[in-house]
Structure formats: structure tokens, C-alpha cells
Short mmCIF file of C-alpha atoms in Angstrom, two decimals:
data_model
loop_
_atom_site.label_atom_id
_atom_site.label_comp_id
_atom_site.label_asym_id
_atom_site.label_seq_id
_atom_site.Cartn_x
_atom_site.Cartn_y
_atom_site.Cartn_z
CA MET O 1 -16.72 4.87 -22.05
CA LEU O 2 -16.47 8.91 -22.35
CA ALA O 3 -16.20 9.38 -18.55
CA LEU O 4 -13.32 6.60 -17.97
CA LYS O 5 -11.91 8.48 -21.11
CA SER O 6 -12.13 11.81 -19.40
CA TRP O 7 -10.66 10.52 -15.59
CA ILE O 8 -7.29 8.90 -17.17
CA GLN O 9 -6.52 12.29 -18.45
CA VAL O 10 -4.63 14.25 -15.70
CA ALA O 11 -6.32 17.36 -15.81
CA HIS O 12 -9.19 15.79 -15.11
CA PHE O 13 -8.20 13.15 -12.78
CA TYR O 14 -6.56 16.35 -10.52
CA ARG O 15 -10.04 18.16 -10.49
CA LEU O 16 -12.01 15.29 -10.02
CA THR O 17 -10.34 13.34 -7.19
CA ARG O 18 -10.67 16.25 -4.52
CA ARG O 19 -13.98 15.50 -2.71
CA PRO O 20 -13.32 11.53 -2.91
CA MET O 21 -10.06 11.79 -1.20
CA HIS O 22 -11.57 13.76 1.56
CA VAL O 23 -13.99 11.09 1.88
CA LEU O 24 -11.92 8.18 1.95
CA TRP O 25 -9.95 9.72 4.65
CA LEU O 26 -12.58 10.23 6.88
CA LEU O 27 -13.50 6.53 6.24
CA ALA O 28 -10.28 5.55 7.08
CA LEU O 29 -10.38 7.64 10.51
CA LEU O 30 -13.87 6.65 11.54
CA LEU O 31 -13.45 2.36 10.31
CA GLY O 32 -9.95 2.49 12.07
CA SER O 33 -11.10 4.13 14.95
CA TYR O 34 -13.89 1.88 15.54
CA ALA O 35 -11.65 -1.31 14.55
CA LEU O 36 -9.09 -0.25 16.94
CA LEU O 37 -11.31 0.16 20.19
CA ASP O 38 -12.68 -3.06 19.17
CA GLY O 39 -9.36 -4.71 18.92
CA LEU O 40 -7.48 -3.30 21.63
CA TRP O 41 -9.92 -3.11 24.13
CA TRP O 42 -13.34 -4.70 23.69
CA VAL O 43 -12.55 -7.84 22.58
CA PRO O 44 -11.78 -10.66 24.91
CA ALA O 45 -8.09 -12.06 25.09
CA ASP O 46 -7.44 -15.36 23.35
CA TYR O 47 -7.34 -18.38 25.20
CA GLN O 48 -3.77 -19.54 24.25
CA GLN O 49 -1.87 -16.04 23.00
CA GLY O 50 -3.59 -13.69 25.89
CA ASP O 51 -3.40 -10.10 24.97
CA ALA O 52 -0.45 -10.48 21.92
CA PHE O 53 -3.23 -11.55 19.32
CA ARG O 54 -4.17 -7.80 19.51
CA ILE O 55 -1.30 -7.60 16.88
CA ILE O 56 -3.44 -8.93 14.39
CA TYR O 57 -5.13 -5.97 13.86
CA ILE O 58 -2.37 -4.38 12.50
CA HIS O 59 -0.27 -6.91 11.04
CA VAL O 60 -2.86 -8.90 8.80
CA PRO O 61 -3.92 -5.61 7.14
CA ALA O 62 -1.00 -4.31 6.73
CA ALA O 63 0.35 -7.59 4.82
CA PHE O 64 -3.09 -8.07 3.03
CA TRP O 65 -2.40 -4.87 1.68
CA SER O 66 1.41 -5.04 0.97
CA LEU O 67 -0.02 -7.45 -1.61
CA GLY O 68 -2.83 -5.55 -3.01
CA VAL O 69 -1.01 -2.29 -3.59
CA TYR O 70 2.03 -4.21 -5.44
CA ALA O 71 -1.03 -5.73 -7.57
CA ALA O 72 -2.10 -1.98 -8.33
CA LEU O 73 1.52 -0.77 -9.21
CA GLY O 74 1.79 -3.90 -11.44
CA ALA O 75 -1.41 -2.92 -13.26
CA VAL O 76 -0.88 0.69 -14.00
CA ALA O 77 3.03 -0.81 -15.30
CA ALA O 78 1.14 -2.58 -17.60
CA LEU O 79 -1.33 0.48 -18.44
CA HIS O 80 1.70 2.57 -18.86
CA TYR O 81 3.85 -0.12 -20.78
CA ILE O 82 0.90 -0.66 -23.08
CA PHE O 83 -1.02 2.43 -23.60
CA HIS O 84 1.76 5.15 -22.18
CA LEU O 85 -0.61 6.87 -20.42
CA ARG O 86 0.98 9.64 -18.04
CA LEU O 87 -1.55 9.09 -14.95
CA ALA O 88 -0.52 5.59 -14.72
CA ARG O 89 3.30 6.99 -14.38
CA TYR O 90 2.39 9.19 -11.71
CA LEU O 91 -0.17 6.09 -9.94
CA LEU O 92 3.27 4.68 -9.87
CA ASP O 93 5.15 6.84 -8.23
CA ALA O 94 2.56 7.53 -5.68
CA LEU O 95 1.69 3.64 -4.99
CA ALA O 96 5.57 2.53 -4.65
CA PRO O 97 5.91 4.36 -1.05
CA ILE O 98 2.92 3.38 0.26
CA GLY O 99 3.56 -0.34 -0.68
CA ALA O 100 7.03 -0.40 1.10
CA ALA O 101 5.54 1.13 4.16
CA LEU O 102 2.88 -1.24 4.57
CA THR O 103 5.63 -4.43 3.68
CA ALA O 104 7.67 -2.77 6.55
CA LEU O 105 4.73 -2.71 8.32
CA ALA O 106 3.83 -6.22 8.12
CA LEU O 107 7.70 -7.20 8.41
CA ILE O 108 7.99 -5.20 11.64
CA THR O 109 4.59 -6.08 13.31
CA GLY O 110 5.51 -9.82 12.58
CA ALA O 111 8.49 -9.82 14.27
CA ILE O 112 7.07 -8.02 17.17
CA TRP O 113 4.56 -10.79 17.32
CA GLY O 114 6.88 -14.03 16.81
CA LYS O 115 9.17 -12.72 19.23
CA PRO O 116 6.51 -13.50 22.32
CA MET O 117 4.73 -16.17 20.08
CA TRP O 118 7.66 -18.29 18.66
CA GLY O 119 10.29 -17.16 20.70
CA THR O 120 12.33 -15.71 17.72
CA TRP O 121 12.34 -12.21 15.67
CA TRP O 122 12.71 -13.60 12.64
CA VAL O 123 13.10 -16.95 10.68
CA TRP O 124 14.09 -17.22 7.06
CA ASP O 125 10.94 -19.55 6.14
CA ALA O 126 8.74 -18.95 3.12
CA ARG O 127 6.35 -16.30 3.91
CA LEU O 128 8.68 -14.55 5.84
CA THR O 129 11.27 -14.43 3.06
CA SER O 130 8.79 -13.95 0.25
CA GLU O 131 7.30 -11.03 1.83
CA LEU O 132 11.10 -9.86 2.33
CA LEU O 133 11.13 -9.96 -1.15
CA LEU O 134 8.32 -7.84 -1.79
CA PHE O 135 9.94 -4.99 0.49
CA PHE O 136 12.95 -4.95 -1.44
CA LEU O 137 10.93 -5.33 -5.06
CA TYR O 138 9.25 -1.78 -3.74
CA VAL O 139 12.43 -0.39 -2.95
CA ALA O 140 13.98 -1.03 -6.41
CA VAL O 141 11.04 -0.01 -8.69
CA MET O 142 11.48 3.67 -6.32
CA ALA O 143 15.27 3.27 -6.79
CA LEU O 144 14.85 2.84 -10.76
CA ARG O 145 12.41 5.69 -10.86
CA ALA O 146 14.53 8.32 -8.94
CA ASN O 147 17.83 7.32 -10.19
CA LEU O 148 17.54 6.25 -14.29
CA PRO O 149 17.60 9.12 -17.08
CA VAL O 150 14.27 10.18 -18.33
CA SER O 151 14.08 7.99 -21.80
CA PRO O 152 11.67 5.66 -23.39
CA GLU O 153 14.09 2.75 -22.85
CA SER O 154 14.34 3.88 -18.85
CA ASP O 155 10.34 3.85 -18.88
CA LYS O 156 10.24 0.28 -20.07
CA ILE O 157 12.53 -0.98 -17.66
CA VAL O 158 10.44 0.25 -14.75
CA ASP O 159 6.97 -1.28 -16.40
CA LEU O 160 8.65 -4.62 -17.49
CA PHE O 161 10.59 -4.87 -13.87
CA SER O 162 6.96 -4.05 -12.02
CA MET O 163 5.01 -6.43 -13.91
CA ILE O 164 8.08 -9.24 -13.59
CA GLY O 165 7.58 -8.58 -9.48
CA LEU O 166 3.79 -9.49 -9.63
CA LEU O 167 4.83 -13.20 -10.16
CA ASN O 168 5.89 -13.17 -6.45
CA LEU O 169 2.53 -12.30 -5.14
CA PRO O 170 1.05 -15.88 -5.43
CA ILE O 171 4.03 -17.01 -4.14
CA ILE O 172 3.28 -14.96 -1.01
CA HIS O 173 0.11 -16.31 -1.17
CA PHE O 174 0.48 -19.52 -1.21
CA SER O 175 3.50 -19.88 0.46
CA VAL O 176 1.96 -21.30 3.91
CA ASP O 177 0.53 -24.28 1.75
CA TRP O 178 3.31 -24.94 -0.52
CA TRP O 179 5.74 -25.40 2.27
CA HIS O 180 6.24 -26.00 5.96
CA THR O 181 6.32 -22.68 7.20
CA LEU O 182 6.66 -21.63 11.11
CA HIS O 183 3.89 -18.85 9.52
CA GLN O 184 0.55 -20.16 10.32
CA GLY O 185 -1.68 -20.81 7.49
CA PRO O 186 -4.70 -18.31 5.98
CA THR O 187 -6.48 -16.92 8.07
CA LEU O 188 -9.25 -14.76 5.42
CA SER O 189 -9.59 -16.99 2.61
CA ARG O 190 -11.53 -18.94 4.71
CA LEU O 191 -14.22 -16.86 5.20
CA ALA O 192 -16.62 -19.47 4.48
CA LYS O 193 -15.24 -21.34 7.61
CA PRO O 194 -13.22 -18.76 9.60
CA SER O 195 -10.54 -20.06 11.93
CA MET O 196 -11.30 -16.60 14.13
CA ALA O 197 -14.49 -16.08 16.65
CA PRO O 198 -17.06 -13.96 14.80
CA GLU O 199 -16.19 -10.93 17.55
CA MET O 200 -12.37 -11.12 16.74
CA LEU O 201 -12.91 -11.27 12.88
CA TYR O 202 -14.93 -7.90 12.99
CA PRO O 203 -12.52 -5.28 13.92
CA LEU O 204 -9.90 -7.21 11.27
CA LEU O 205 -12.03 -6.79 8.70
CA ALA O 206 -13.04 -2.99 9.56
CA MET O 207 -9.22 -2.59 9.75
CA ILE O 208 -8.69 -4.13 6.39
CA VAL O 209 -11.56 -1.58 5.11
CA ALA O 210 -10.19 1.40 6.89
CA MET O 211 -6.44 0.51 5.68
CA GLY O 212 -7.86 0.20 2.30
CA CYS O 213 -9.55 3.61 2.60
CA TYR O 214 -5.82 5.04 3.66
CA VAL O 215 -4.51 3.57 1.17
CA GLY O 216 -6.60 4.76 -1.59
CA ALA O 217 -7.06 7.98 0.11
CA MET O 218 -2.84 8.10 -0.06
CA THR O 219 -2.47 7.23 -3.15
CA LEU O 220 -4.94 10.41 -4.33
CA TYR O 221 -3.09 12.36 -2.19
CA ARG O 222 0.27 11.43 -3.37
CA THR O 223 -0.61 11.57 -7.24
CA ARG O 224 -2.30 15.27 -7.05
CA TRP O 225 1.10 16.18 -4.97
CA ALA O 226 3.56 14.95 -8.03
CA ILE O 227 0.87 16.33 -10.46
CA ALA O 228 0.77 19.84 -8.92
CA GLN O 229 4.52 19.89 -8.56
CA THR O 230 5.11 19.05 -12.15
CA GLU O 231 2.31 20.43 -14.18
CA HIS O 232 1.53 24.17 -12.28
CA HIS O 233 3.21 26.09 -15.38
CA LYS O 234 0.43 24.65 -17.68
CA ARG O 235 -2.48 26.45 -18.53
CA TRP O 236 -5.47 23.89 -17.06
CA PHE O 237 -3.74 23.78 -13.77
CA GLN O 238 -3.47 28.06 -13.67
CA GLU O 239 -7.15 28.22 -15.27
CA MET O 240 -8.25 25.79 -12.15
CA ARG O 241 -6.56 27.83 -9.31
CA THR O 242 -8.39 31.13 -10.69
CA MET C 1 8.79 -7.35 28.16
CA ASN C 2 5.58 -8.12 28.80
CA TYR C 3 2.51 -8.11 26.17
CA ALA C 4 1.44 -4.30 26.81
CA THR C 5 4.79 -3.32 25.41
CA TYR C 6 5.10 -5.57 22.11
CA ILE C 7 1.38 -4.20 21.40
CA THR C 8 2.63 -0.70 22.48
CA SER C 9 5.46 -0.73 20.11
CA ALA C 10 3.99 -2.33 17.11
CA TYR C 11 1.15 0.04 16.66
CA LEU C 12 3.25 2.98 17.48
CA LEU C 13 5.42 1.99 14.90
CA GLY C 14 2.25 1.26 12.34
CA ILE C 15 1.46 4.98 12.89
CA LEU C 16 5.50 5.36 11.58
CA CYS C 17 4.94 3.58 9.11
CA LEU C 18 1.60 5.00 7.60
CA ALA C 19 2.75 8.26 8.08
CA TRP C 20 5.88 7.85 6.25
CA PRO C 21 4.55 8.34 2.47
CA PHE C 22 3.30 11.81 3.54
CA PHE C 23 6.52 12.57 3.70
CA VAL C 24 8.52 10.79 0.77
CA ARG C 25 8.60 13.67 -1.81
CA PRO C 26 7.18 12.86 -5.35
CA VAL C 27 9.60 11.87 -8.50
CA LEU C 28 9.73 15.41 -10.35
CA ASN C 29 10.29 14.49 -13.70
CA GLN C 30 9.48 17.62 -15.61
CA SER C 31 10.39 16.06 -19.00
CA GLN C 32 8.13 12.82 -18.19
CA GLU C 33 5.38 14.49 -20.99
CA ARG C 34 7.27 14.73 -23.26
CA LEU C 35 7.06 10.74 -23.71
CA ASP C 36 3.61 10.08 -23.21
CA ASP C 37 1.34 10.27 -25.75
CA ASP C 38 -1.66 11.97 -23.70
CA ALA C 39 0.70 15.08 -23.02
CA ARG C 40 -0.95 18.33 -23.49
#
């Protein structure tokens, strides 16, 4: 409990996260390199889609973490709303652009995959539309944080807006089951009976873990950047530098 | 376009998107700490 309490203080967080950040960058690089080599060269082409299926190794991890990052963003918004933790606000600011980038990547690579497979870049089906809504949610959180004046009311608006956005996550996840969509059904939630051959699945899992390490490392990097920019004049920061 | 073009564009755009958060400047609310209870 004592360890947890010290982690949620900004000064302790800043001191303790330097090494974990470097480890996560290294893991992301190593695992990502293996997944790219395996997915792009070593795995044989799909019998129906040919080589075009190789887009899966960037599309699915990006889509997976676009949801994961929003879940984390909603959680830190709730922490800030309830406990007024300064660290939770730094984390929210760090997570929003990362989530926006991953959602944009999932949408763009989906379009690039859709064109040769479906014959169209975009359709207004449930999965694609709810994912586009997720992108707008991230942009809205960033815009609110950048433009609202600093006040307790503004903070509540950002926290509540971020938490209400969580409702979109189950809609995205179950959209392929609830509606008839052009998008295919789930690939990952059926690991007990996977819909992919194992040699195609391993690089996909490796890339999902690699992208998770990227998300962790980038979150720490952006949080530490914001802390350094905002708190450099404080005594704890200057003592640490000397 | 052949498949190689689609795949190459997807992965190049991937690098761009993943690099983008490096360049988004943090929100600098110098007075944020006034609002939060663990300010010190």
C-alpha cells in the first residue's frame, strides 16, 4: 500500500519510471522486429487473400490498443474525478494523442486493406463507424484539455466526457456480432478455437505485445515530458538534477 | 495497384502514426497543481 501511495505522487513517479521506460522501448523494438520479419517475410501467403493479409499485423494490433488506450484513459479520468490526483491528469494528457494515433492507424490500414479485399476504401458499417467515433472522442478530449480554462468545472467536464466515452468500447467490440457488417468477425477473442493457422497467429500475438510495450513506453515518455515541462521549477525536480 | 503497394503504404503510414505522439507538445497547465490535492 505504501509503495502504491508513493507511485501516485508525481515526484516519485518521475524518479521511478526512467528505467522501466527504457526496458519497454527495448522490448517493443525486439518483439516488433521479430513480428515484422515473421509476418512480412517468413509466414506463407494466405490461400484466399494472398499477400494482402499481411496488413493484419499492423491493423489488428493498432485496433486492439486503440480500445485499450481508451480504457486506460477512462480509468485515469475516473481516478482524477474521484481522488483529484495530479498524476492522473498528466496520464490523461499523455494517453489521448497515443490513442488518437492508434485509432487513425487502425482506420487507415483498414481502408488500405479494404480496397483490394472488399473493393472499397470505406463503408458506413457498425465496426468502422464506431471506430471513427472513437477517433473523434480522442480528438475531443485533446481539444477540451487544450482549450478549456483551468478550473474545477473544466476538470469535471473533461473527466465526465472521458468516462461517458467508455460506453463506445463495448459497442465497437460487439458491433460485428450485434449487426451484420462487412467487417469480419472477431479473430482474437476466440483463442481457444482460433480462426487463424498457428504460424500466422504467433507474429500477430508478438506484434500485439510489442505495440503494448510501445504504448507503455510512449505513455511514460509523454508523462515524464509534461512533468519536466511543468514542474522544473520545483525543489524536488532541481534536487534530483543536482 | 499490386498488393506490395498496399502493404508498403500501410506499414509506412504505421511508422508515421506511431512517431506522431513524440511531437505532440504536452498540455502545459502551470496552474493545474492548484486544483489537485496532492500538490506540493
